[in-house]
mmCIF file of C-alpha atoms and ligand atoms in Angstrom:
data_model
loop_
_atom_site.group_PDB
_atom_site.id
_atom_site.type_symbol
_atom_site.label_atom_id
_atom_site.label_comp_id
_atom_site.label_asym_id
_atom_site.label_seq_id
_atom_site.Cartn_x
_atom_site.Cartn_y
_atom_site.Cartn_z
ATOM 1 C CA MET Q 26 25.039 9.127 -0.297
ATOM 2 C CA SER Q 27 23.223 9.791 -3.534
ATOM 3 C CA ASP Q 28 21.462 6.445 -3.800
ATOM 4 C CA LYS Q 29 18.064 6.313 -2.148
ATOM 5 C CA ILE Q 30 18.547 2.777 -0.831
ATOM 6 C CA THR Q 31 21.818 3.797 0.816
ATOM 7 C CA ARG Q 32 20.127 6.864 2.253
ATOM 8 C CA THR Q 33 17.190 4.798 3.522
ATOM 9 C CA ILE Q 34 19.483 2.336 5.282
ATOM 10 C CA ARG Q 35 21.624 5.138 6.691
ATOM 11 C CA THR Q 36 18.749 7.408 7.794
ATOM 12 C CA GLN Q 37 18.655 6.919 11.538
ATOM 13 C CA ILE Q 38 17.544 8.797 14.630
ATOM 14 C CA ASN Q 39 20.338 10.347 16.687
ATOM 15 C CA ARG Q 40 22.416 7.999 18.823
ATOM 16 C CA THR Q 41 21.946 8.177 22.586
ATOM 17 C CA PRO Q 42 25.038 8.533 24.837
ATOM 18 C CA GLU Q 43 25.144 4.675 24.916
ATOM 19 C CA MET Q 44 26.403 4.772 21.307
ATOM 20 C CA GLU Q 45 24.167 1.893 20.178
ATOM 21 C CA HIS Q 46 24.419 0.829 16.520
ATOM 22 C CA ALA Q 47 20.793 -0.262 15.937
ATOM 23 C CA ALA Q 48 18.187 2.317 16.873
ATOM 24 C CA PRO Q 49 16.830 1.751 20.392
ATOM 25 C CA MET Q 50 13.095 1.543 21.035
ATOM 26 C CA PHE Q 51 11.496 4.616 22.519
ATOM 27 C CA LEU Q 52 8.599 2.934 24.284
ATOM 28 C CA THR Q 53 7.381 6.042 26.056
ATOM 29 C CA SER Q 54 4.027 7.807 25.922
ATOM 30 C CA SER Q 55 5.419 11.250 26.601
ATOM 31 C CA PHE Q 56 8.631 13.290 26.713
ATOM 32 C CA CYS Q 57 10.086 15.564 29.418
ATOM 33 C CA PHE Q 58 11.063 19.213 29.402
ATOM 34 C CA GLU Q 59 13.824 20.945 31.363
ATOM 35 C CA ASP Q 60 11.714 23.968 32.202
ATOM 36 C CA ALA Q 61 8.481 25.835 31.628
ATOM 37 C CA GLU Q 62 9.903 27.872 28.759
ATOM 38 C CA SER Q 63 11.016 24.872 26.647
ATOM 39 C CA MET Q 64 7.653 23.209 27.291
ATOM 40 C CA ARG Q 65 5.806 26.365 26.228
ATOM 41 C CA ALA Q 66 7.918 26.627 23.052
ATOM 42 C CA ALA Q 67 7.238 22.981 22.113
ATOM 43 C CA PHE Q 68 3.487 23.400 22.539
ATOM 44 C CA ALA Q 69 3.621 26.635 20.508
ATOM 45 C CA ASP Q 70 5.255 24.653 17.639
ATOM 46 C CA GLU Q 71 8.351 26.854 17.921
ATOM 47 C CA THR Q 72 10.553 23.731 18.299
ATOM 48 C CA ASP Q 73 10.410 20.177 16.948
ATOM 49 C CA ASP Q 74 10.732 18.625 20.419
ATOM 50 C CA ASN Q 75 8.664 15.489 21.013
ATOM 51 C CA ILE Q 76 5.723 16.092 23.341
ATOM 52 C CA TYR Q 77 3.534 13.010 23.321
ATOM 53 C CA SER Q 78 3.663 9.814 21.217
ATOM 54 C CA ARG Q 79 0.261 10.438 19.667
ATOM 55 C CA PHE Q 80 1.908 13.478 18.000
ATOM 56 C CA SER Q 81 5.423 12.212 17.364
ATOM 57 C CA ASN Q 82 7.962 9.645 18.543
ATOM 58 C CA PRO Q 83 11.596 9.052 17.455
ATOM 59 C CA ASN Q 84 10.972 5.514 16.129
ATOM 60 C CA VAL Q 85 7.912 6.636 14.205
ATOM 61 C CA GLN Q 86 9.900 9.586 12.832
ATOM 62 C CA GLU Q 87 12.716 7.313 11.640
ATOM 63 C CA PHE Q 88 10.274 5.043 9.815
ATOM 64 C CA THR Q 89 8.478 8.034 8.256
ATOM 65 C CA ASP Q 90 11.747 9.687 7.205
ATOM 66 C CA ARG Q 91 12.854 6.487 5.477
ATOM 67 C CA ILE Q 92 9.595 6.222 3.534
ATOM 68 C CA CYS Q 93 9.964 9.875 2.509
ATOM 69 C CA VAL Q 94 13.436 9.074 1.135
ATOM 70 C CA LEU Q 95 12.107 6.051 -0.787
ATOM 71 C CA GLU Q 96 9.068 7.842 -2.227
ATOM 72 C CA GLY Q 97 10.861 11.157 -2.860
ATOM 73 C CA ALA Q 98 8.332 12.904 -0.593
ATOM 74 C CA GLU Q 99 8.610 16.158 1.346
ATOM 75 C CA ALA Q 100 6.885 14.987 4.521
ATOM 76 C CA GLY Q 101 4.853 12.164 6.032
ATOM 77 C CA TYR Q 102 2.814 10.849 8.929
ATOM 78 C CA ALA Q 103 2.755 7.195 10.047
ATOM 79 C CA THR Q 104 -0.396 5.531 11.315
ATOM 80 C CA ALA Q 105 -1.522 2.402 13.157
ATOM 81 C CA SER Q 106 -2.635 0.645 9.955
ATOM 82 C CA GLY Q 107 -2.941 1.194 6.232
ATOM 83 C CA MET Q 108 -6.634 1.952 6.648
ATOM 84 C CA SER Q 109 -6.013 4.765 9.134
ATOM 85 C CA ALA Q 110 -3.586 6.321 6.633
ATOM 86 C CA VAL Q 111 -6.259 6.102 3.914
ATOM 87 C CA PHE Q 112 -9.011 7.386 6.210
ATOM 88 C CA GLY Q 113 -6.846 10.195 7.618
ATOM 89 C CA SER Q 114 -5.951 11.374 4.119
ATOM 90 C CA PHE Q 115 -9.679 11.533 3.237
ATOM 91 C CA MET Q 116 -10.996 13.120 6.418
ATOM 92 C CA ALA Q 117 -8.297 15.763 6.714
ATOM 93 C CA LEU Q 118 -8.640 16.988 3.128
ATOM 94 C CA LEU Q 119 -12.270 16.404 2.080
ATOM 95 C CA LYS Q 120 -15.299 18.274 3.364
ATOM 96 C CA GLN Q 121 -19.056 18.246 2.933
ATOM 97 C CA GLY Q 122 -19.969 18.897 -0.705
ATOM 98 C CA ASP Q 123 -16.697 17.539 -2.105
ATOM 99 C CA HIS Q 124 -16.506 14.724 -4.633
ATOM 100 C CA LEU Q 125 -13.966 11.883 -4.690
ATOM 101 C CA LEU Q 126 -13.125 10.093 -7.931
ATOM 102 C CA SER Q 127 -11.778 6.559 -7.690
ATOM 103 C CA CYS Q 128 -11.870 3.270 -9.528
ATOM 104 C CA ASN Q 129 -13.905 0.118 -9.018
ATOM 105 C CA SER Q 130 -10.985 -2.116 -8.088
ATOM 106 C CA ILE Q 131 -9.740 -0.852 -4.763
ATOM 107 C CA PHE Q 132 -8.994 -2.563 -1.477
ATOM 108 C CA GLY Q 133 -12.210 -3.830 0.187
ATOM 109 C CA SER Q 134 -12.060 -1.692 3.331
ATOM 110 C CA THR Q 135 -11.207 1.394 1.276
ATOM 111 C CA HIS Q 136 -14.331 0.699 -0.785
ATOM 112 C CA THR Q 137 -16.338 0.521 2.473
ATOM 113 C CA VAL Q 138 -14.936 3.869 3.665
ATOM 114 C CA ILE Q 139 -15.680 5.551 0.329
ATOM 115 C CA SER Q 140 -19.127 4.101 -0.290
ATOM 116 C CA LYS Q 141 -20.506 3.757 3.252
ATOM 117 C CA TYR Q 142 -18.853 6.354 5.495
ATOM 118 C CA LEU Q 143 -17.831 9.316 3.315
ATOM 119 C CA PRO Q 144 -21.455 9.825 2.131
ATOM 120 C CA LYS Q 145 -22.493 10.190 5.796
ATOM 121 C CA TYR Q 146 -20.353 13.339 5.874
ATOM 122 C CA GLY Q 147 -21.759 14.650 2.604
ATOM 123 C CA ILE Q 148 -18.773 13.531 0.511
ATOM 124 C CA ASP Q 149 -19.883 12.046 -2.795
ATOM 125 C CA TYR Q 150 -17.936 9.612 -4.982
ATOM 126 C CA THR Q 151 -17.776 8.105 -8.474
ATOM 127 C CA TYR Q 152 -15.957 4.967 -9.605
ATOM 128 C CA VAL Q 153 -14.625 4.453 -13.100
ATOM 129 C CA PRO Q 154 -13.313 1.069 -14.283
ATOM 130 C CA ALA Q 155 -9.607 0.518 -13.573
ATOM 131 C CA THR Q 156 -9.106 0.160 -17.317
ATOM 132 C CA ALA Q 157 -10.835 3.489 -18.135
ATOM 133 C CA THR Q 158 -9.260 5.719 -20.791
ATOM 134 C CA ALA Q 159 -8.049 9.270 -20.119
ATOM 135 C CA ALA Q 160 -11.280 10.591 -21.649
ATOM 136 C CA GLU Q 161 -13.398 8.392 -19.366
ATOM 137 C CA TRP Q 162 -11.513 9.550 -16.290
ATOM 138 C CA GLU Q 163 -11.850 13.166 -17.407
ATOM 139 C CA ALA Q 164 -15.585 12.781 -18.083
ATOM 140 C CA ALA Q 165 -16.093 11.609 -14.478
ATOM 141 C CA ILE Q 166 -14.528 14.775 -13.040
ATOM 142 C CA ARG Q 167 -17.020 17.264 -11.597
ATOM 143 C CA PRO Q 168 -16.557 20.894 -10.617
ATOM 144 C CA ASN Q 169 -16.434 19.756 -6.955
ATOM 145 C CA THR Q 170 -13.991 16.853 -7.484
ATOM 146 C CA LYS Q 171 -11.356 17.420 -4.828
ATOM 147 C CA MET Q 172 -9.372 14.197 -4.924
ATOM 148 C CA ILE Q 173 -8.557 11.306 -7.252
ATOM 149 C CA TYR Q 174 -7.751 8.142 -5.322
ATOM 150 C CA LEU Q 175 -6.396 4.988 -6.912
ATOM 151 C CA GLU Q 176 -4.328 1.848 -6.516
ATOM 152 C CA THR Q 177 -2.035 0.403 -9.140
ATOM 153 C CA PRO Q 178 -1.579 -2.519 -9.523
ATOM 154 C CA THR Q 179 -5.084 -3.083 -8.219
ATOM 155 C CA ASN Q 180 -5.906 -5.657 -5.546
ATOM 156 C CA PRO Q 181 -6.576 -8.444 -6.400
ATOM 157 C CA GLY Q 182 -7.135 -8.014 -10.166
ATOM 158 C CA LEU Q 183 -3.652 -6.587 -10.959
ATOM 159 C CA ASP Q 184 -4.975 -3.985 -13.395
ATOM 160 C CA ILE Q 185 -2.446 -1.252 -14.113
ATOM 161 C CA ILE Q 186 -3.478 2.416 -14.191
ATOM 162 C CA ASP Q 187 -1.300 4.845 -16.152
ATOM 163 C CA LEU Q 188 0.139 7.176 -13.504
ATOM 164 C CA GLU Q 189 1.533 9.595 -16.070
ATOM 165 C CA MET Q 190 -1.918 9.993 -17.646
ATOM 166 C CA ILE Q 191 -3.718 10.449 -14.311
ATOM 167 C CA GLY Q 192 -0.969 12.701 -12.947
ATOM 168 C CA ARG Q 193 -1.333 15.027 -15.913
ATOM 169 C CA LEU Q 194 -5.109 15.049 -15.619
ATOM 170 C CA ALA Q 195 -5.055 15.808 -11.884
ATOM 171 C CA LYS Q 196 -2.528 18.610 -12.368
ATOM 172 C CA ASN Q 197 -4.505 20.204 -15.208
ATOM 173 C CA LYS Q 198 -7.682 20.197 -13.138
ATOM 174 C CA GLY Q 199 -6.048 21.163 -9.826
ATOM 175 C CA ILE Q 200 -7.219 17.952 -8.130
ATOM 176 C CA ILE Q 201 -5.297 16.195 -5.349
ATOM 177 C CA LEU Q 202 -3.928 12.855 -6.594
ATOM 178 C CA ASN Q 203 -3.694 10.256 -3.817
ATOM 179 C CA VAL Q 204 -2.165 6.862 -4.719
ATOM 180 C CA ASP Q 205 -2.157 3.650 -2.653
ATOM 181 C CA ASN Q 206 1.298 2.285 -3.515
ATOM 182 C CA CYS Q 207 1.014 -0.814 -1.339
ATOM 183 C CA PHE Q 208 1.241 -3.437 -4.074
ATOM 184 C CA ALA Q 209 4.272 -2.022 -5.861
ATOM 185 C CA THR Q 210 6.275 -0.554 -2.932
ATOM 186 C CA PRO Q 211 8.373 2.599 -3.524
ATOM 187 C CA LEU Q 212 11.264 0.535 -4.866
ATOM 188 C CA ASN Q 213 9.186 -0.575 -7.788
ATOM 189 C CA GLN Q 214 7.085 2.515 -8.485
ATOM 190 C CA ARG Q 215 7.179 6.127 -7.304
ATOM 191 C CA PRO Q 216 3.837 7.865 -7.956
ATOM 192 C CA ILE Q 217 5.194 11.281 -6.879
ATOM 193 C CA GLU Q 218 7.439 11.287 -9.966
ATOM 194 C CA TYR Q 219 4.234 11.193 -12.043
ATOM 195 C CA GLY Q 220 2.549 14.019 -10.173
ATOM 196 C CA ALA Q 221 0.900 12.297 -7.187
ATOM 197 C CA ASP Q 222 0.421 14.720 -4.291
ATOM 198 C CA LEU Q 223 0.032 11.959 -1.712
ATOM 199 C CA VAL Q 224 1.086 8.316 -1.446
ATOM 200 C CA VAL Q 225 -0.463 5.990 1.133
ATOM 201 C CA HIS Q 226 0.801 2.596 2.235
ATOM 202 C CA SER Q 227 -0.286 -0.358 4.235
ATOM 203 C CA ALA Q 228 3.090 -1.001 5.869
ATOM 204 C CA THR Q 229 1.581 -4.275 7.079
ATOM 205 C CA LYS Q 230 2.306 -5.856 3.686
ATOM 206 C CA TRP Q 231 5.627 -5.761 1.794
ATOM 207 C CA LEU Q 232 7.158 -2.980 3.893
ATOM 208 C CA ASP Q 233 7.124 -5.207 6.964
ATOM 209 C CA GLY Q 234 7.419 -8.186 4.670
ATOM 210 C CA GLN Q 235 7.342 -10.709 7.479
ATOM 211 C CA GLY Q 236 3.715 -10.671 8.592
ATOM 212 C CA ARG Q 237 4.416 -9.309 12.077
ATOM 213 C CA VAL Q 238 2.879 -5.900 12.706
ATOM 214 C CA LEU Q 239 0.226 -3.534 11.382
ATOM 215 C CA GLY Q 240 1.205 -0.090 10.219
ATOM 216 C CA GLY Q 241 0.477 2.586 7.669
ATOM 217 C CA VAL Q 242 1.960 5.787 6.360
ATOM 218 C CA VAL Q 243 1.000 8.707 4.169
ATOM 219 C CA VAL Q 244 3.666 10.863 2.529
ATOM 220 C CA GLY Q 245 3.636 13.714 0.034
ATOM 221 C CA LYS Q 246 3.328 17.497 -0.233
ATOM 222 C CA LYS Q 247 4.223 19.314 2.960
ATOM 223 C CA GLU Q 248 1.095 21.457 3.192
ATOM 224 C CA LEU Q 249 -1.237 18.459 2.696
ATOM 225 C CA ILE Q 250 0.684 16.318 5.192
ATOM 226 C CA LYS Q 251 0.418 19.156 7.712
ATOM 227 C CA ASP Q 252 -3.391 18.971 7.545
ATOM 228 C CA ILE Q 253 -3.302 15.165 7.819
ATOM 229 C CA TYR Q 254 -0.918 15.402 10.782
ATOM 230 C CA LEU Q 255 -3.188 17.892 12.574
ATOM 231 C CA PHE Q 256 -6.230 15.670 11.956
ATOM 232 C CA CYS Q 257 -4.425 12.511 13.142
ATOM 233 C CA ARG Q 258 -2.780 14.110 16.149
ATOM 234 C CA SER Q 259 -6.238 15.051 17.401
ATOM 235 C CA THR Q 260 -8.066 11.858 16.468
ATOM 236 C CA GLY Q 261 -5.408 9.342 17.520
ATOM 237 C CA PRO Q 262 -4.490 6.720 14.871
ATOM 238 C CA ALA Q 263 -0.797 6.993 15.887
ATOM 239 C CA LEU Q 264 1.626 4.193 14.985
ATOM 240 C CA SER Q 265 2.983 2.301 17.999
ATOM 241 C CA PRO Q 266 6.730 2.983 18.493
ATOM 242 C CA PHE Q 267 7.320 -0.760 18.747
ATOM 243 C CA ASN Q 268 5.679 -1.358 15.361
ATOM 244 C CA ALA Q 269 7.594 1.605 13.932
ATOM 245 C CA TRP Q 270 10.885 0.096 15.149
ATOM 246 C CA VAL Q 271 10.026 -3.239 13.484
ATOM 247 C CA LEU Q 272 8.935 -1.550 10.251
ATOM 248 C CA SER Q 273 11.903 0.782 10.068
ATOM 249 C CA LYS Q 274 14.352 -2.102 10.444
ATOM 250 C CA SER Q 275 12.455 -3.971 7.723
ATOM 251 C CA LEU Q 276 13.099 -1.177 5.247
ATOM 252 C CA GLU Q 277 16.836 -1.955 5.414
ATOM 253 C CA THR Q 278 16.157 -5.234 3.593
ATOM 254 C CA LEU Q 279 13.268 -4.102 1.398
ATOM 255 C CA ASP Q 280 15.377 -3.868 -1.748
ATOM 256 C CA VAL Q 281 16.807 -7.396 -1.576
ATOM 257 C CA ARG Q 282 13.495 -8.895 -0.488
ATOM 258 C CA MET Q 283 11.467 -7.263 -3.276
ATOM 259 C CA GLU Q 284 13.975 -8.293 -5.918
ATOM 260 C CA ARG Q 285 13.565 -11.940 -4.905
ATOM 261 C CA HIS Q 286 9.777 -11.717 -4.499
ATOM 262 C CA ALA Q 287 9.541 -10.309 -8.022
ATOM 263 C CA SER Q 288 11.923 -12.785 -9.654
ATOM 264 C CA ASN Q 289 10.139 -15.698 -7.953
ATOM 265 C CA ALA Q 290 6.765 -14.291 -9.053
ATOM 266 C CA LEU Q 291 7.881 -13.828 -12.669
ATOM 267 C CA HIS Q 292 9.194 -17.399 -12.737
ATOM 268 C CA ILE Q 293 5.958 -18.816 -11.328
ATOM 269 C CA ALA Q 294 3.714 -16.698 -13.566
ATOM 270 C CA SER Q 295 5.678 -17.749 -16.669
ATOM 271 C CA ALA Q 296 5.542 -21.414 -15.698
ATOM 272 C CA LEU Q 297 1.792 -21.384 -14.972
ATOM 273 C CA GLU Q 298 0.754 -19.382 -18.016
ATOM 274 C CA GLY Q 299 -1.225 -21.580 -20.383
ATOM 275 C CA HIS Q 300 -1.834 -24.330 -17.771
ATOM 276 C CA GLU Q 301 -4.914 -26.347 -18.714
ATOM 277 C CA ALA Q 302 -6.699 -25.753 -15.378
ATOM 278 C CA ILE Q 303 -6.433 -21.958 -15.744
ATOM 279 C CA SER Q 304 -8.505 -19.780 -18.081
ATOM 280 C CA TRP Q 305 -6.327 -16.697 -17.682
ATOM 281 C CA LEU Q 306 -3.332 -15.550 -15.654
ATOM 282 C CA LYS Q 307 -2.181 -12.027 -14.909
ATOM 283 C CA TYR Q 308 1.237 -10.741 -13.952
ATOM 284 C CA PRO Q 309 2.244 -7.157 -14.797
ATOM 285 C CA TYR Q 310 5.576 -8.158 -16.335
ATOM 286 C CA LEU Q 311 4.212 -10.823 -18.675
ATOM 287 C CA LYS Q 312 3.683 -9.669 -22.249
ATOM 288 C CA SER Q 313 0.186 -11.164 -22.100
ATOM 289 C CA HIS Q 314 -0.893 -8.633 -19.443
ATOM 290 C CA PRO Q 315 -3.367 -6.206 -21.082
ATOM 291 C CA GLN Q 316 -1.478 -3.184 -19.695
ATOM 292 C CA TYR Q 317 2.030 -4.630 -20.039
ATOM 293 C CA SER Q 318 3.410 -1.517 -21.745
ATOM 294 C CA ILE Q 319 2.178 0.745 -18.916
ATOM 295 C CA ALA Q 320 3.591 -1.635 -16.303
ATOM 296 C CA GLU Q 321 6.945 -1.616 -18.065
ATOM 297 C CA LYS Q 322 6.906 2.199 -18.176
ATOM 298 C CA GLN Q 323 6.081 2.876 -14.533
ATOM 299 C CA MET Q 324 7.227 -0.229 -12.633
ATOM 300 C CA GLN Q 325 10.768 -1.485 -12.178
ATOM 301 C CA ASN Q 326 9.533 -5.079 -11.980
ATOM 302 C CA GLY Q 327 6.244 -6.967 -11.907
ATOM 303 C CA GLY Q 328 5.956 -7.152 -8.103
ATOM 304 C CA GLY Q 329 5.223 -10.161 -5.925
ATOM 305 C CA ILE Q 330 1.562 -10.915 -6.710
ATOM 306 C CA VAL Q 331 0.303 -13.308 -9.382
ATOM 307 C CA CYS Q 332 -3.378 -13.923 -10.019
ATOM 308 C CA PHE Q 333 -5.249 -16.400 -12.187
ATOM 309 C CA GLU Q 334 -8.736 -17.694 -12.875
ATOM 310 C CA LEU Q 335 -9.491 -21.390 -12.333
ATOM 311 C CA LYS Q 336 -11.682 -22.960 -14.993
ATOM 312 C CA GLY Q 337 -14.038 -24.578 -12.456
ATOM 313 C CA GLY Q 338 -15.114 -21.303 -10.759
ATOM 314 C CA LEU Q 339 -16.104 -21.112 -7.075
ATOM 315 C CA ASP Q 340 -15.855 -24.834 -6.424
ATOM 316 C CA ALA Q 341 -12.468 -25.169 -8.082
ATOM 317 C CA GLY Q 342 -11.222 -22.252 -5.968
ATOM 318 C CA ARG Q 343 -12.149 -23.978 -2.709
ATOM 319 C CA LYS Q 344 -10.661 -27.285 -3.881
ATOM 320 C CA PHE Q 345 -7.429 -25.560 -4.885
ATOM 321 C CA LEU Q 346 -7.019 -24.068 -1.408
ATOM 322 C CA ASP Q 347 -7.702 -27.436 0.216
ATOM 323 C CA LYS Q 348 -5.094 -29.209 -1.894
ATOM 324 C CA LEU Q 349 -2.246 -26.808 -1.117
ATOM 325 C CA LYS Q 350 0.343 -28.338 1.203
ATOM 326 C CA MET Q 351 2.837 -25.535 1.734
ATOM 327 C CA LEU Q 352 1.266 -22.209 0.754
ATOM 328 C CA SER Q 353 -0.504 -20.538 3.681
ATOM 329 C CA LEU Q 354 -4.219 -19.827 3.685
ATOM 330 C CA THR Q 355 -4.330 -16.453 5.390
ATOM 331 C CA ALA Q 356 -5.754 -12.988 4.815
ATOM 332 C CA ASN Q 357 -2.406 -11.213 4.556
ATOM 333 C CA LEU Q 358 -0.071 -10.651 1.626
ATOM 334 C CA GLY Q 359 3.526 -9.553 1.230
ATOM 335 C CA ASP Q 360 5.107 -12.088 3.573
ATOM 336 C CA THR Q 361 8.309 -14.144 3.350
ATOM 337 C CA ARG Q 362 5.963 -17.143 3.143
ATOM 338 C CA SER Q 363 3.829 -17.651 0.041
ATOM 339 C CA ILE Q 364 0.098 -17.156 0.521
ATOM 340 C CA ALA Q 365 -2.891 -18.219 -1.566
ATOM 341 C CA SER Q 366 -6.306 -16.605 -1.348
ATOM 342 C CA HIS Q 367 -9.669 -17.087 -3.036
ATOM 343 C CA PRO Q 368 -11.577 -13.788 -2.725
ATOM 344 C CA ALA Q 369 -14.966 -15.109 -3.957
ATOM 345 C CA SER Q 370 -15.303 -17.564 -1.053
ATOM 346 C CA THR Q 371 -13.593 -15.401 1.616
ATOM 347 C CA THR Q 372 -13.023 -11.608 1.567
ATOM 348 C CA HIS Q 373 -15.778 -11.005 -1.000
ATOM 349 C CA ALA Q 374 -18.129 -13.878 -0.058
ATOM 350 C CA LYS Q 375 -20.780 -11.528 1.374
ATOM 351 C CA LEU Q 376 -21.238 -9.710 -1.938
ATOM 352 C CA THR Q 377 -23.763 -10.883 -4.516
ATOM 353 C CA GLU Q 378 -22.469 -12.307 -7.791
ATOM 354 C CA THR Q 379 -23.327 -9.009 -9.538
ATOM 355 C CA GLU Q 380 -21.559 -6.959 -6.872
ATOM 356 C CA ARG Q 381 -18.497 -9.188 -7.161
ATOM 357 C CA GLN Q 382 -18.496 -8.738 -10.919
ATOM 358 C CA ALA Q 383 -18.655 -4.965 -10.488
ATOM 359 C CA VAL Q 384 -15.394 -5.058 -8.511
ATOM 360 C CA ASN Q 385 -13.790 -7.641 -10.823
ATOM 361 C CA ILE Q 386 -13.894 -10.593 -8.434
ATOM 362 C CA THR Q 387 -14.514 -13.581 -10.677
ATOM 363 C CA PRO Q 388 -15.623 -16.923 -9.103
ATOM 364 C CA GLY Q 389 -12.374 -18.823 -9.688
ATOM 365 C CA LEU Q 390 -9.959 -15.952 -9.002
ATOM 366 C CA ILE Q 391 -6.876 -17.036 -7.045
ATOM 367 C CA ARG Q 392 -4.336 -14.538 -5.731
ATOM 368 C CA ILE Q 393 -0.845 -15.766 -4.917
ATOM 369 C CA SER Q 394 1.454 -13.611 -2.809
ATOM 370 C CA VAL Q 395 4.790 -15.085 -3.805
ATOM 371 C CA GLY Q 396 7.159 -15.522 -0.873
ATOM 372 C CA LEU Q 397 10.870 -16.066 -0.464
ATOM 373 C CA GLU Q 398 10.849 -19.881 -0.390
ATOM 374 C CA HIS Q 399 12.726 -21.563 -3.253
ATOM 375 C CA ARG Q 400 10.773 -20.915 -6.435
ATOM 376 C CA ASP Q 401 10.729 -24.629 -7.343
ATOM 377 C CA ASP Q 402 8.967 -25.480 -4.081
ATOM 378 C CA ILE Q 403 6.360 -22.737 -4.500
ATOM 379 C CA LEU Q 404 5.665 -23.784 -8.070
ATOM 380 C CA ALA Q 405 5.520 -27.500 -7.198
ATOM 381 C CA ASP Q 406 2.893 -26.873 -4.508
ATOM 382 C CA ILE Q 407 0.727 -24.814 -6.872
ATOM 383 C CA LEU Q 408 1.070 -27.369 -9.679
ATOM 384 C CA GLN Q 409 0.072 -30.341 -7.505
ATOM 385 C CA ALA Q 410 -2.949 -28.353 -6.217
ATOM 386 C CA LEU Q 411 -4.030 -27.605 -9.805
ATOM 387 C CA LEU Q 412 -4.192 -31.322 -10.688
HETATM 388 C C1 LIG D 15 -4.013 -4.275 3.197
HETATM 389 C C2 LIG D 15 -4.244 -3.121 2.327
HETATM 390 C C3 LIG D 15 -4.733 -1.908 2.851
HETATM 391 C C4 LIG D 15 -5.100 -1.738 4.317
HETATM 392 O O1 LIG D 15 -3.991 -1.857 5.147
HETATM 393 P P1 LIG D 15 -4.082 -2.365 6.677
HETATM 394 O O2 LIG D 15 -2.669 -2.213 7.138
HETATM 395 O O3 LIG D 15 -4.569 -3.755 6.642
HETATM 396 O O4 LIG D 15 -5.024 -1.443 7.380
HETATM 397 C C5 LIG D 15 -4.898 -0.849 1.966
HETATM 398 N N1 LIG D 15 -4.616 -0.972 0.657
HETATM 399 C C6 LIG D 15 -4.160 -2.129 0.116
HETATM 400 C C7 LIG D 15 -3.889 -2.194 -1.347
HETATM 401 C C8 LIG D 15 -3.967 -3.237 0.925
HETATM 402 O O5 LIG D 15 -3.529 -4.389 0.380
#
């Protein structure tokens, strides 16, 4: 089983004596021991026996093992949401006096954690633009920079950051590189191959792919994951075994789903490019994308997100949403059903115009999460809403 997709599908927790084919759900808070000695050994970390589901659980382990296969990672820990994976990776590895380097287009809640909560613990940060050059990234590094954290493609602007360039920089400076790989998924892009030490995911998005459960996971170097595990096992952001069961099963179809999401998205992006109601459109696998050559180097396809700017700004954005007949108006992305969102009037509405500009949220920005419906139907709905 050399292929990673085969290995992912075939990675499964041990069968019970019932000889079930699909993995059963281990909805249990704790696990039993035969005697005092085996219980002592488990608590002393001399065995891998499950103790309590805040520490480990077979369904959670299966999901984590599958992500490790996909990302080419040594170890991992799964969490209740993407944000708890992000937060756990910060809190376990950063301490007072450390500096975190990131970029200005990151997921909204991650921005809140970095700019509002980390400073409360004496952890400083700097943002560089997502399109910064190697020299600009390097110039932002300080003697106390402990971690570089980034997303590529960025949400929702779809900027592409060169993982090879950042990986080299982080390695040269001995800085932990932590990459949110949510938008690309491990089938499309594997940051560890470019030197990332950690990869975090919101499993809520493409990994589930059906908009059902929240989940998160962080995978990477064994010694770093050990610290994250110890932090999480004490602080409690454990993934529910039910959610882990759902997510693990989802990974068996990730490859076929992502292929269709990406081919639908490429079709829609190509068809919309140059439309008179749009001032610009971005999709990583269109030649017009400013970082097309980087996307082609590090991504297997362009992914499932398309974004564009409506000529009429804020007002046009709201009208566009109102005119849609099929696409869902919802805060999620990475679902079988196509979703449209308008960040300036929703997720980023509380920011001032200047603050929005600083994080690249333009007034007429529309983000489409392209689903698995027939591409003609998705395109037709968008086109009629653009009229
Ligand atoms: C949604 C998302 C997160 C947060 O994940 P949750 O599962 O919602 O906590 C983090 N990063 C990116 C890029 C996301 O899209």
